[in-house]
Coordinates of C-alpha atoms in Angstrom, one line a residue:
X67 CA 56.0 143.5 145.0
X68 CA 55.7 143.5 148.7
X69 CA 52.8 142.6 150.1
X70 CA 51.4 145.1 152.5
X71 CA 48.9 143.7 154.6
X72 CA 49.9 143.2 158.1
X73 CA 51.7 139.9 158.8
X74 CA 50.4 137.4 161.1
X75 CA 46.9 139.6 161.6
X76 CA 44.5 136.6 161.0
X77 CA 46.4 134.4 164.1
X78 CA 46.5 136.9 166.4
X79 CA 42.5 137.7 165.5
X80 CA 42.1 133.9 165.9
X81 CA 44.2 133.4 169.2
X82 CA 42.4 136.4 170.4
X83 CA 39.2 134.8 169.3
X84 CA 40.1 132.0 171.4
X85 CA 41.2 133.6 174.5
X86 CA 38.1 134.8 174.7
X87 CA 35.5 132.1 174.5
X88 CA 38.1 130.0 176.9
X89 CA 37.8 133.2 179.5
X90 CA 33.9 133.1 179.0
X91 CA 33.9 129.2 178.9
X92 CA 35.5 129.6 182.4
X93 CA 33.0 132.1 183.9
X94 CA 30.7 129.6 183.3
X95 CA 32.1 127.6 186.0
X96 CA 34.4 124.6 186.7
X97 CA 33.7 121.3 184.7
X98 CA 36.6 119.6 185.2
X99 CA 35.2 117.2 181.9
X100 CA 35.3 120.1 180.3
X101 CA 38.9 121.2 180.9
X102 CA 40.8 118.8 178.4
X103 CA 39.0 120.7 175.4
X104 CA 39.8 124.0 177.1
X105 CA 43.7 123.4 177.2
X106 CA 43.7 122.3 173.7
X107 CA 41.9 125.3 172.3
X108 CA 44.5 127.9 173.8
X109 CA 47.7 125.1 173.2
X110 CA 46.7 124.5 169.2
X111 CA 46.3 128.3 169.0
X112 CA 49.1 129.2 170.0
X113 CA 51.6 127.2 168.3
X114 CA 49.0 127.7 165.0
X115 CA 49.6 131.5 164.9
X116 CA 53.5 131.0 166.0
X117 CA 53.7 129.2 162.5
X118 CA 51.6 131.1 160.5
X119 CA 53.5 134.2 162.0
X120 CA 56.7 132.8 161.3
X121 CA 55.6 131.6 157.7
X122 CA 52.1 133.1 156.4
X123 CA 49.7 130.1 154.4
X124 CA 51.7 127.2 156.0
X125 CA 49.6 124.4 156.1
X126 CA 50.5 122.8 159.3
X127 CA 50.1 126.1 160.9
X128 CA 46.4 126.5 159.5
X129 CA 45.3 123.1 160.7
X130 CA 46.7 123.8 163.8
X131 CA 44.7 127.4 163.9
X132 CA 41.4 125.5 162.8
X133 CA 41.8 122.6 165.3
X134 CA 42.4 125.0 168.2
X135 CA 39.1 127.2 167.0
X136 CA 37.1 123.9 166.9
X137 CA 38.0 123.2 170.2
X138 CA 37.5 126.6 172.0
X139 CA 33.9 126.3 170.1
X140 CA 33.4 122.9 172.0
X141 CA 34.8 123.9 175.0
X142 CA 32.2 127.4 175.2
X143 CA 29.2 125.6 173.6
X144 CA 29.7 122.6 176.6
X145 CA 30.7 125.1 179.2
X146 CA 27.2 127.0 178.4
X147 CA 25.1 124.2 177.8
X148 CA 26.7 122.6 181.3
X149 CA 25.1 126.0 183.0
X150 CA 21.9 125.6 182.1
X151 CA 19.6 123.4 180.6
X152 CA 17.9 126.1 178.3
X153 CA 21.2 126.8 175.9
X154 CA 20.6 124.4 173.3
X155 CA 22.1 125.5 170.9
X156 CA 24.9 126.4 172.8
X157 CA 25.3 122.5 174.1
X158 CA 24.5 121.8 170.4
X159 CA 28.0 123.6 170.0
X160 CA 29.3 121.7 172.4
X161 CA 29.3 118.4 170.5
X162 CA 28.4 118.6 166.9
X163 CA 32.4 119.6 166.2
X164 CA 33.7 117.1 167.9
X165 CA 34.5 114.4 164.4
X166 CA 35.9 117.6 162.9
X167 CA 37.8 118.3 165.5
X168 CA 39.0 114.5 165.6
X169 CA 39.7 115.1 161.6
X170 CA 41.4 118.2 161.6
X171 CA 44.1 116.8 164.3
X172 CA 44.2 113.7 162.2
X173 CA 45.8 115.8 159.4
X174 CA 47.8 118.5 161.7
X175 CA 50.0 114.9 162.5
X176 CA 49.7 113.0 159.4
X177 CA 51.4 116.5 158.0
X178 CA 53.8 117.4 160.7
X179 CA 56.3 119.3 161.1
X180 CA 56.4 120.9 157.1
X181 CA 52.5 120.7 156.6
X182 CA 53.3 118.0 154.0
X183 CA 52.3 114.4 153.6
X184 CA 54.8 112.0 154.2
X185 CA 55.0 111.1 150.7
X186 CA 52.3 110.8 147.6
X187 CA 50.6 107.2 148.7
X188 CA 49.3 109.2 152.0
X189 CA 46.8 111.2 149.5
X190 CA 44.4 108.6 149.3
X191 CA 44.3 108.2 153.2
X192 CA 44.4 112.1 153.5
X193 CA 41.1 111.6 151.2
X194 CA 39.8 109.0 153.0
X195 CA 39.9 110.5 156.3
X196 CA 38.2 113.8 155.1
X197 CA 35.6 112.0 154.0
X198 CA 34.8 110.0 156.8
X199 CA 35.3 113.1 158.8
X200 CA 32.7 114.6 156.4
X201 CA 30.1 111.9 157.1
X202 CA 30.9 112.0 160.5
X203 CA 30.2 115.5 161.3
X204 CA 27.0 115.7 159.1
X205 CA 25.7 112.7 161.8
X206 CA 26.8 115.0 164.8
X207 CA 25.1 118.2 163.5
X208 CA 21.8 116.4 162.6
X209 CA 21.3 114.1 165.7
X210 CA 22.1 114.0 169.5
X211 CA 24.7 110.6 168.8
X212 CA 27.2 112.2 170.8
X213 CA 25.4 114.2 173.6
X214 CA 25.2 111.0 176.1
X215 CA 29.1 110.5 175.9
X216 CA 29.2 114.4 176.4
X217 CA 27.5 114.7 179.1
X218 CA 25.0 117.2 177.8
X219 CA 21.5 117.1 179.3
X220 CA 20.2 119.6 176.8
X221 CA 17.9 119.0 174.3
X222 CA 18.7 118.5 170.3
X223 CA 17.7 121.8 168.8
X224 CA 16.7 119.6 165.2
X225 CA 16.1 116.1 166.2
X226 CA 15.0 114.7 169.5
X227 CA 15.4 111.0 168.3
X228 CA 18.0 109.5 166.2
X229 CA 16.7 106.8 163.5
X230 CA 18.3 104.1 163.5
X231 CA 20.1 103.7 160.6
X232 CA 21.6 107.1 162.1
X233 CA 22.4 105.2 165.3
X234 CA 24.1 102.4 163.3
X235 CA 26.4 104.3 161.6
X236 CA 27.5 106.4 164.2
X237 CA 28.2 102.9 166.2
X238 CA 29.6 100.9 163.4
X239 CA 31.4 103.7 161.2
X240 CA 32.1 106.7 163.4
X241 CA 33.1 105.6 166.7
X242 CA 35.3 103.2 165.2
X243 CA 36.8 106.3 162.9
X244 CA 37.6 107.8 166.1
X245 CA 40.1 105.1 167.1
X246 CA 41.2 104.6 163.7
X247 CA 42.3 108.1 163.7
X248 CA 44.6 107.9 166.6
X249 CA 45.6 104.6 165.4
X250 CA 46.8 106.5 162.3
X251 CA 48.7 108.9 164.5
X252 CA 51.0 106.6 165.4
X253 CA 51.2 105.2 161.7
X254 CA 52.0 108.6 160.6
X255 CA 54.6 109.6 163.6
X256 CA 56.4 106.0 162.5
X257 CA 56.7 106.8 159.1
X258 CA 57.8 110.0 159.3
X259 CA 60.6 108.5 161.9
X260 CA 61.4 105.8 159.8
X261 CA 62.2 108.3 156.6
X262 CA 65.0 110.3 159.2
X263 CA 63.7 113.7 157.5
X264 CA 62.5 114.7 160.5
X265 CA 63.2 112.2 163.2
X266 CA 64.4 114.8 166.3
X267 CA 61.0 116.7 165.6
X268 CA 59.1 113.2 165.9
X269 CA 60.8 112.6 168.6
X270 CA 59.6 115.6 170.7
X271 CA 56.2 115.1 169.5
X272 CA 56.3 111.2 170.5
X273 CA 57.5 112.2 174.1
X274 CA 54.3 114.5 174.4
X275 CA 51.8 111.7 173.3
X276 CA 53.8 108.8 175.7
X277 CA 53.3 111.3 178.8
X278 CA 49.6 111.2 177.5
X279 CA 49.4 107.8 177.4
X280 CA 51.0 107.2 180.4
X281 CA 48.5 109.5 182.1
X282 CA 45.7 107.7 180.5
X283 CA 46.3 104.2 181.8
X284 CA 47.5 105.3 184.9
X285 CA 44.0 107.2 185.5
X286 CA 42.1 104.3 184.2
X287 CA 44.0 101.9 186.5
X288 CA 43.7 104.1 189.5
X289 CA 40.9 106.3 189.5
X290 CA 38.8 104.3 186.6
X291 CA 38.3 107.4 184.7
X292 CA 40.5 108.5 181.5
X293 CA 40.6 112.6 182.9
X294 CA 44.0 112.5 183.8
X295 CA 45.0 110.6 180.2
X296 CA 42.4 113.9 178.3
X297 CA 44.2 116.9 180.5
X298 CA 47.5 116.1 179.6
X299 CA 46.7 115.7 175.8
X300 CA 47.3 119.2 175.4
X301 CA 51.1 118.4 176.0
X302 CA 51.0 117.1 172.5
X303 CA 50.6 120.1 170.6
X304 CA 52.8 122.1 173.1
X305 CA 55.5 119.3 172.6
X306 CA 54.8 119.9 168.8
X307 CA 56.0 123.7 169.1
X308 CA 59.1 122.8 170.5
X309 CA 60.0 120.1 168.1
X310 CA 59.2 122.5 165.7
X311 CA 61.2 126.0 167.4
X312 CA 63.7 123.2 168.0
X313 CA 64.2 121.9 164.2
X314 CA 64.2 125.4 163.0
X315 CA 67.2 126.6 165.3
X316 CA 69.0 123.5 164.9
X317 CA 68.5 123.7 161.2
X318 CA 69.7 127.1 161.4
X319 CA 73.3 126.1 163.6
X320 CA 73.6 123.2 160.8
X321 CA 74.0 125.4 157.9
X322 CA 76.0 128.6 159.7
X323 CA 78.1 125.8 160.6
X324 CA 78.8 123.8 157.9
X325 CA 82.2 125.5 157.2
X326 CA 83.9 124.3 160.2
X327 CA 83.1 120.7 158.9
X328 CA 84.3 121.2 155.6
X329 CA 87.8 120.5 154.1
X330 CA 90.2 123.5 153.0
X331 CA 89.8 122.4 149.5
X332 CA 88.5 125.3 147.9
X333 CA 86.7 123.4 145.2
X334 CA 84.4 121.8 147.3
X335 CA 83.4 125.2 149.5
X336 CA 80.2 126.2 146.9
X337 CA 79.2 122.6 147.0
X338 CA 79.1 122.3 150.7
X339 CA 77.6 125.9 151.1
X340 CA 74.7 124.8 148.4
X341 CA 74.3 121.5 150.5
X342 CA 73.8 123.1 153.8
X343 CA 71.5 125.7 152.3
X344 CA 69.1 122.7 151.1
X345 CA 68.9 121.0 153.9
X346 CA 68.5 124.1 156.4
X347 CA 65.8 125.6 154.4
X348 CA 64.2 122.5 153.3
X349 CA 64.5 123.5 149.7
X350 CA 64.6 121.0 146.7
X351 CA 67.6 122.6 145.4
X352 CA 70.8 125.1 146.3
X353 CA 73.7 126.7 144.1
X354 CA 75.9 128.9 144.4
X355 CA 76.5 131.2 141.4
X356 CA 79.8 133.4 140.4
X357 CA 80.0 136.3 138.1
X358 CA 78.8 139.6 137.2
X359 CA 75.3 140.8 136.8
X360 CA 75.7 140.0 133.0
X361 CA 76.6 136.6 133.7
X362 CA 76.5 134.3 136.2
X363 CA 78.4 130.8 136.2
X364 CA 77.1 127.8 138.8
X365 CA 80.2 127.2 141.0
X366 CA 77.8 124.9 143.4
X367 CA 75.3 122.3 143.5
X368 CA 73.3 120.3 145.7
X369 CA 72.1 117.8 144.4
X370 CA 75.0 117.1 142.4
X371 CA 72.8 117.1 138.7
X372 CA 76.1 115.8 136.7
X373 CA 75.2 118.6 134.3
X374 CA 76.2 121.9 134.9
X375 CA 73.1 125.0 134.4
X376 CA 73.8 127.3 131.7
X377 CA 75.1 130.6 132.6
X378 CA 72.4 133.5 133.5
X379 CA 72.4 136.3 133.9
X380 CA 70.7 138.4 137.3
X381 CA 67.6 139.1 136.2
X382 CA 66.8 136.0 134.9
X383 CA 68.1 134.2 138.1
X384 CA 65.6 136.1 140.0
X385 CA 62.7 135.6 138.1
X386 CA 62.6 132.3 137.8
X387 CA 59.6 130.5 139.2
X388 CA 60.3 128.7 142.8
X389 CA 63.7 130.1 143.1
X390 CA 64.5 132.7 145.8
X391 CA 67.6 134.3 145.3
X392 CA 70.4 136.5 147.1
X393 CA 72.4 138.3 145.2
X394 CA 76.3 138.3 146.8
X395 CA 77.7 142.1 146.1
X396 CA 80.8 143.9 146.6
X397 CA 81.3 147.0 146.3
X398 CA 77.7 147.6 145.0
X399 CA 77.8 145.1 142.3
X400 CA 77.0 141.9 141.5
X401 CA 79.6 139.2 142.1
X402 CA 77.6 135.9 142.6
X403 CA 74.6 134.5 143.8
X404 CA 73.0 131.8 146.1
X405 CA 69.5 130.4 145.2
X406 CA 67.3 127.6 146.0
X407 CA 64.0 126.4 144.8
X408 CA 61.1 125.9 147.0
X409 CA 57.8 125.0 147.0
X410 CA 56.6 127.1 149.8
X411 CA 57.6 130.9 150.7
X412 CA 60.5 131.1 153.3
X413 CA 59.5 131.8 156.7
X414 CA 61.1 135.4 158.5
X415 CA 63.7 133.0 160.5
X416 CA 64.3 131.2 157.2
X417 CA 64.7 134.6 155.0
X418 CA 67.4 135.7 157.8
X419 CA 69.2 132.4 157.7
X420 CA 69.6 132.8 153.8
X421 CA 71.0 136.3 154.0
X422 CA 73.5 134.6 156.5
X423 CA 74.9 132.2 154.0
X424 CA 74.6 135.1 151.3
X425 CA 77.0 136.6 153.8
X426 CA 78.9 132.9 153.7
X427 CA 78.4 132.7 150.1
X428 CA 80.8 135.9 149.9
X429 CA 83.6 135.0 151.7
X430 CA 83.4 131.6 149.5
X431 CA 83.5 133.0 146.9
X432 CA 86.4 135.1 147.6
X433 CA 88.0 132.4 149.0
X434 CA 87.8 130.6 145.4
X435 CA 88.4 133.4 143.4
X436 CA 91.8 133.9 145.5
X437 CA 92.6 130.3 144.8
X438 CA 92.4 130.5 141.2
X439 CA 94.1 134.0 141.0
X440 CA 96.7 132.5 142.2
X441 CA 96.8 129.9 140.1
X442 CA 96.3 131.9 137.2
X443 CA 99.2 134.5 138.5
X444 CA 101.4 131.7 139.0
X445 CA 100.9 130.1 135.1
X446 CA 101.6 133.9 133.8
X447 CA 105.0 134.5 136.0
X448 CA 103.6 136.9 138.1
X449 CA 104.5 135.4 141.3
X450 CA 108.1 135.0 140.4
X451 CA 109.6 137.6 143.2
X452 CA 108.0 134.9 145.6
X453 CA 110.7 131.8 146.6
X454 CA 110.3 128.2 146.2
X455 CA 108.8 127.9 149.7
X456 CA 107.1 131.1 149.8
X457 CA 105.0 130.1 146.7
X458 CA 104.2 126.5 148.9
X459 CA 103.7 128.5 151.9
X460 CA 100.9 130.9 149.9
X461 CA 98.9 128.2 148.4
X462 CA 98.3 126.9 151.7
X463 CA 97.2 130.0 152.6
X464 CA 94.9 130.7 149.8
X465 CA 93.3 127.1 150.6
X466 CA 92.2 128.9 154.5
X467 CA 95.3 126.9 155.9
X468 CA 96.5 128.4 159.1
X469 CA 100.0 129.0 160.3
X470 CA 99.7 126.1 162.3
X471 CA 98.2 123.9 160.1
X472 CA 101.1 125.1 157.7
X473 CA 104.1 124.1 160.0
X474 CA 102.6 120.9 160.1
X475 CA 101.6 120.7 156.4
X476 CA 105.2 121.7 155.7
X477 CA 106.9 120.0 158.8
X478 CA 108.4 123.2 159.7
X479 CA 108.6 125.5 162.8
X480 CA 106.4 128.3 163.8
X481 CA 109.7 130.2 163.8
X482 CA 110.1 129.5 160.1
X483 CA 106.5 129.5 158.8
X484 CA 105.5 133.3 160.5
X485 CA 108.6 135.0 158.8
X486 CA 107.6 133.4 155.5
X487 CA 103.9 134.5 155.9
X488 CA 105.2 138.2 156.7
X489 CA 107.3 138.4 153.4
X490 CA 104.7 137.1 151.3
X491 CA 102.5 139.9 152.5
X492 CA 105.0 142.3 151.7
X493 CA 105.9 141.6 148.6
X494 CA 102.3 141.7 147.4
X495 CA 102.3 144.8 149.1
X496 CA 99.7 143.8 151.4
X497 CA 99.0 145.9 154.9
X498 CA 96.8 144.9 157.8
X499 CA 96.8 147.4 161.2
X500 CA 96.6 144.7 164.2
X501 CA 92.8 144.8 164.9
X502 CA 91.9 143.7 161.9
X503 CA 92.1 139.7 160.8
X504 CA 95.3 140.1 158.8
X505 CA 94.3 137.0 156.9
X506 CA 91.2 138.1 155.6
X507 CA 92.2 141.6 154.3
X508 CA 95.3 140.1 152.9
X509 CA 93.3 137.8 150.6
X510 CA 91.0 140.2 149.7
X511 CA 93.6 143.0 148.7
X512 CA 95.8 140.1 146.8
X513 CA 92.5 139.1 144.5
X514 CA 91.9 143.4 144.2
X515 CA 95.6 143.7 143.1
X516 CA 95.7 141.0 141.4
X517 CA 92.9 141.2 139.0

């Protein structure tokens, strides 16, 4: 059933949303302590509703969407409060969000780039750090702890004093949280590195944070004040967007590619298709299926299982849970398949790339049903009209050998080889006009004719 609401309405509501209470923040005036929180808003936005366009319920894309809403609420409510004394509850705004803020960017990097932990023993820290975000927030929202560090002059709207065991654990449990948190960044960032699932996207990311931090100490060194260090911290988030627009089109060359890398052995074409599909779409799972709509017949796997599936047929191929499927058709039926199982839906760029390698899946699998027609003609006698070196000259061919590769395959001469390729065609009564890739059409006619 296709879903009909409109895709990608809730970002652009969100980003919109955001525009506008940076755009207000800014009439305000200009608090150039303010700005950091400002440029963070509109950066974790944008590249929050990019991914949720791109792939609707991702979870790095909703963290990303919440963290950028947090911050254009703190960057209006401070704005506001900055204005004029008499907003409290603006200025309360202001700085309440801040540890959820904190917490919420906390998880968009212990979860980047696939909105995944880096493996199962992160749940417990995951847990850990929304609790203490939890704890953290409750102590902002009740009392002023954070207004002095803010630079709010406005009063509490709840609480003018803080108690003190308030005071004690915002000194000995959150502010120390806060620098834990970062800390765990970079815990996070090296493990994800260190697994190579990702490391080009970490990469990106780690350039954006080492500007940062470059910024930081040089404004502390020179200036004494960490602005400089908080104004460029919204390169992070941008530098996440490209790592992340950068994965996804590299991904993409890796599997349309994957042919040219591959041998001419026509065996090991499904395999290599099914391993370039996993790894470009992320998926647990790839194969590549050949057969009718009755039947179909695993021809490729990645992972290799050592155990081949049983045979299914269409319909039951399609409905299984997890699996997305493309059907490969010719002629309006059904001659194979290419499926993988994933956890998450498949984003728009990742449901064109899969009906690219259906396309590829085709021309595989006509590439191995012409081998073992072949083969099969060749047991029954068929190919008898064919001489000695005409039948070594068509295997090569049927393996995607060129005429070049085939002189040197063969050690003979161009002269030889292109004679020898023009009688083969004609005594399998094969015809191509000159603008059409002769090689191709001939292979496709010879598994037609032959069957």
């Amino acid at each position: 059933m296709t879903d009909s609401r409109p895709r990608g309405l809730v970002p652009l509501l969100a980003l919109s949303a955001v525009l506008v209470m940076v755009t207000v923040g800014m009439a305000q005036g200009w608090w150039l302590a303010n700005l950091h929180n400002g440029l963070l808003a509109l950066s974790f936005t944008a590249l929050g509703a990019y991914v949720l366009h791109q792939r609707p319920g991702h979870l790095e894309g909703r963290l990303m969407l919440a963290t950028g809403l947090v911050e254009a609420v703190i960057f209006l409510g401070r704005q506001l409060g900055h204005a004029s004394g008499s907003h409290d509850w603006w200025a309360w705004l202001g700085v309440w969000p801040v540890p959820l803020a904190i917490g919420l960017a906390t998880l968009t990097v212990i979860c980047f780039p696939d909105g995944r932990l880096p493996s199962s023993r992160w749940r417990p820290v995951a847990g850990a750090v929304v609790a203490v975000t939890a704890l953290d927030t409750v102590l902002s929202a009740g009392w002023p702890v954070g207004y002095h560090a803010a630079g709010v002059t406005a009063p509490h709207p709840f609480n003018d004093a803080t108690p003190g065991v308030v005071d004690w654990l915002w000194t000995w449990v959150a502010m120390p949280s806060f620098a834990a948190f970062q800390l765990l960044w970079v815990v996070a960032l090296a493990a994800r590195y260190r697994s190579r699932t990702a490391q080009r996207q970490v990469a990106w990311l780690l350039a954006g944070a080492a500007i940062s931090c470059i910024a930081l100490v040089a404004g502390l060194a020179v200036a004494g004040s960490p602005r400089a260090g908080l104004l460029t911290a919204s390169l992070v988030p941008l530098a996440a967007g490209l790592a992340i627009v950068h994965g996804q089109h590299a991904a993409a060359y890796s599997a349309l590619t994957w042919l040219s890398r591959s041998g001419g052995d026509a065996r090991d074409l499904p395999a290599g298709l099914a391993r370039g599909t996993a790894e470009a779409l992320r998926a647990t799972s790839a194969s590549v299926w050949l057969g009718t709509e009755e039947g179909l017949h695993a021809v490729g796997l990645w992972p290799e299982t050592g155990a081949d599936p049983e045979p299914a047929a269409w319909a039951a191929l399609a409905g299984s849970p997890g699996v997305v499927v493309r059907a490969v058709r010719r002629d309006g039926e059904v001659v194979g398949a290419l499926a993988v199982v994933r956890a998450d839906p498949l984003s728009r760029a990742e449901e064109r790339l899969l009906d690219d390698l259906a396309r590829q899946a085709d021309l595989v699998l006509d590439h191995l049903t012409l081998t073992e027609t072949i083969a099969r003609e060749r047991r029954a006698g068929h190919l008898d009209g064919l001489t000695p070196r005409e039948h070594d000259v068509l295997e090569l061919i049927s393996r995607g050998r060129s005429n070049a590769a085939i002189c040197e395959e063969l050690h003979l001469s161009v002269k030889t080889v292109e004679p020898l390729v023009g009688s083969i065609f004609a005594k399998l009564g094969l015809h191509a006009d000159s603008a059409s890739n002769r090689r191709v059409l001939a292979a496709l006619e010879y598994v037609r004719s032959a069957s």
